[in-house]
Each structure stands twice: as C-alpha cells, then as structure tokens.
Coordinates of C-alpha atoms in Angstrom, one line a residue:
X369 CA 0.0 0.0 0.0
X370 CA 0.9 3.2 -1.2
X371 CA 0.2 5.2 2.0
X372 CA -1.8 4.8 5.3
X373 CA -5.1 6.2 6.9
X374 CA -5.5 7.3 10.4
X375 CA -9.3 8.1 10.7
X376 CA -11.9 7.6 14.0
X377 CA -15.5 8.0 13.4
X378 CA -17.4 7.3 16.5
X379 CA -21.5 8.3 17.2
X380 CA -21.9 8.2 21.3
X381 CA -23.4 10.7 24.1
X382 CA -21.1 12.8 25.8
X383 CA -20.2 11.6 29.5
X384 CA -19.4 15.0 30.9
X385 CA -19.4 18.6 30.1
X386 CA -16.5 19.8 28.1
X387 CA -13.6 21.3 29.1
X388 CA -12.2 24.4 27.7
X389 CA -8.4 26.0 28.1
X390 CA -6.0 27.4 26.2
X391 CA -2.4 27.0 24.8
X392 CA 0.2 29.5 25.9
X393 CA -0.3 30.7 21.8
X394 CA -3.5 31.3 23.1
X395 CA -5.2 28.8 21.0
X396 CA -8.4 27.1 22.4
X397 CA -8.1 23.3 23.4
X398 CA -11.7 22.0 23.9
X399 CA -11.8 18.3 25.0
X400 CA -14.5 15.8 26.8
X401 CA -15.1 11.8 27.3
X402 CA -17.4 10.0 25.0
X403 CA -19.2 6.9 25.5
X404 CA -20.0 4.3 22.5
X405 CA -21.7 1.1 24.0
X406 CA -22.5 -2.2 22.0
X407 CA -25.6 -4.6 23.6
X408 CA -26.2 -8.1 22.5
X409 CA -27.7 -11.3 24.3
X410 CA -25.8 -13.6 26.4
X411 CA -26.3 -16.9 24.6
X412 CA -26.3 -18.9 27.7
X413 CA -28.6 -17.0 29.7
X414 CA -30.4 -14.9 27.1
X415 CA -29.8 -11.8 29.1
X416 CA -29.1 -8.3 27.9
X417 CA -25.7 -7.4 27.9
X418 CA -23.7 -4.2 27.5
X419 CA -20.5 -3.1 27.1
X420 CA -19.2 0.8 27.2
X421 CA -15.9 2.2 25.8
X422 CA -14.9 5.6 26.5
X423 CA -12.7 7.8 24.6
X424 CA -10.9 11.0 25.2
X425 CA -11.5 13.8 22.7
X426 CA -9.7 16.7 22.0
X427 CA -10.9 19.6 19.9
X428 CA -7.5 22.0 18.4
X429 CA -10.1 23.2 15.5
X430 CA -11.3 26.9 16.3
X431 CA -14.8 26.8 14.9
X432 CA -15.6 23.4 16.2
X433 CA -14.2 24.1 19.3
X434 CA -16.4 26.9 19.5
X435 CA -19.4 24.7 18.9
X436 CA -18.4 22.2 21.6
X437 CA -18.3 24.9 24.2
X438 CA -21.7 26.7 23.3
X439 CA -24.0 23.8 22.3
X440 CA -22.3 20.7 23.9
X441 CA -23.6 19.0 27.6
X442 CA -23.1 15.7 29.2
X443 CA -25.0 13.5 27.8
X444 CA -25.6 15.2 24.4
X445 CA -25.0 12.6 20.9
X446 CA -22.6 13.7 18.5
X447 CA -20.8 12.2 15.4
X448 CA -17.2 12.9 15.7
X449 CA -14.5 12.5 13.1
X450 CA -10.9 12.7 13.7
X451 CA -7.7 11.1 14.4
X452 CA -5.7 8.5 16.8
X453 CA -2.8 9.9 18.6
X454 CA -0.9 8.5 21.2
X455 CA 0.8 11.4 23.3
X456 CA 3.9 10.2 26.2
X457 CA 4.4 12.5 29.2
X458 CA 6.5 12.0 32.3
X459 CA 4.8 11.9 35.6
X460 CA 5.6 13.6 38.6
X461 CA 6.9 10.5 40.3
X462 CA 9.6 10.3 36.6
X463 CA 7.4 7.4 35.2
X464 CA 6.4 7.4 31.9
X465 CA 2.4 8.0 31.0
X466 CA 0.6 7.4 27.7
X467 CA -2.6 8.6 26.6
X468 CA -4.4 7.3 23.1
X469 CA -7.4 10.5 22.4
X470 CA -9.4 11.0 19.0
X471 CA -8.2 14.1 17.9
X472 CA -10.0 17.0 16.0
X473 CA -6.7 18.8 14.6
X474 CA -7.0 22.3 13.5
X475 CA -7.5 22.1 10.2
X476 CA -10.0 19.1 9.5
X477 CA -12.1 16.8 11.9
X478 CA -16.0 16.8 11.7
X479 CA -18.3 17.2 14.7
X480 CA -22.3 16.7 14.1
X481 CA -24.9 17.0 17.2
X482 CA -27.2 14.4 16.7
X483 CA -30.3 15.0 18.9
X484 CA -32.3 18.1 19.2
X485 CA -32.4 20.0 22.5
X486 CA -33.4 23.6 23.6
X487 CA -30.2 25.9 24.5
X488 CA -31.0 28.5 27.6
X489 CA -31.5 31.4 24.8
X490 CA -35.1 29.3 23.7
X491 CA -33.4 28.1 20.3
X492 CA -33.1 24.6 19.1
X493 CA -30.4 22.8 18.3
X494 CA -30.4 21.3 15.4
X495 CA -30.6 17.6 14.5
X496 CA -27.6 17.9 12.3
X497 CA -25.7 21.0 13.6
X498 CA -22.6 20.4 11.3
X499 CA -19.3 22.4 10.7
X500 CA -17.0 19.8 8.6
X501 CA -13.3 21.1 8.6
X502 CA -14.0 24.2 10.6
X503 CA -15.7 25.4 7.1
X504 CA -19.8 25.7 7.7
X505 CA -21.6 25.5 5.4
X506 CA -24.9 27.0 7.5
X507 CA -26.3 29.9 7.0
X508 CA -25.5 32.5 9.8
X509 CA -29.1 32.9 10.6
X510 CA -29.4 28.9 11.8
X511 CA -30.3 29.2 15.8
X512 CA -27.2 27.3 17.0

C-alpha cells in the first residue's frame, strides 16, 4: 500500500461537560469523554448485555471548538470524526504515562450533534448541527 489512513468516526453521548483552556499561543483546546456502548444477548442465559468504551477527545479546531463549548452538555450525541494519537508525558513520580485521544486537529475533523435539544437562549439545536473542517456551510441565521 501506497500510503496509510488514520481516521476515527465514532456516534456516542457525551459523558461529561467539556472542558475548555488554552495554549500559551492562546489557542483554544476543547476536549471531553465519550461513551460508544454495543448490547447483545448472552447466549447462555439470554440476558441483555452491554459493554461501554470511553474515549478521550480533543478539539484543536477553532470553529468546532467553539461549537463544543456553546451547544455541547453531558449527555448530548454527536458524530465525531478525527484522528488516533498516542501522546507520552513523564509523571511527577519520573514514570512514563501514555494517553491514546481521538483528535480533532485544526485544520480538519467533523463534529455533528445528533439530537435536538433547547439551549437557555429558547433556540433549538439542530438535528444535524454540522461544521465539517472548521468550514460551515450553514447559514449565519441557523439558531445554534
């Protein structure tokens, strides 16, 4: 193969508020954990059964970064596309740490809400709030 391809599309509800703060460039780093869960039946018993991943998610893209932090709440489901990365640091205690996050970089990524809620100002989200590459193509009248 010619080349690779590092894409992550995941569709899950958001398992806590995002977080906002900034680079010392003064660049806004939104990020937040996600939950995708798969059910089936247990063949033995025939009960329900569930399983729950999380992933970490980190927004470096200005415009969708500005979406997270105005429309997005725990709980909320979004379609995310981005990247794996896998960054080291070095703990306080000199150990090495690793952390694998889906990554939104600031150029590119995709972030869709997917249900429909009421923000405080009365609006409505919409069902497909969409800003593909930090480019939207809404119109700047669209309540979100």
């Amino acid at each position: 193969m010619a080349g690779s391809v590092n894409k992550v599309i995941l569709v899950g509800n958001l398992g806590k508020d995002p977080e906002v703060r900034h680079s010392q460039g003064g660049q806004k780093i939104v990020s937040f954990s996600l939950a995708t869960s798969e059910t089936w039946n247990d063949r033995q018993s025939g009960e329900r059964q569930e399983r729950t991943e999380w992933h970490r998610i980190v927004i470096f893209n200005d415009r969708l970064g500005d979406v997270a932090e105005r429309f997005l709440s725990k709980g909320r489901k979004v379609y995310i596309e981005g990247t794996l990365q896998t960054r080291k640091w070095t703990g306080q205690d000199g150990k090495d740490n690793y952390t694998t996050e889906i990554v939104l970089p600031r150029f590119g990524g995709e972030l869709t809400i997917l249900d429909t809620r009421h923000n405080e100002e009365g609006g409505q989200g919409g069902s497909t709030s969409r800003a593909p590459g930090g480019h939207s193509d809404l119109d700047d009248e669209v309540p979100f």
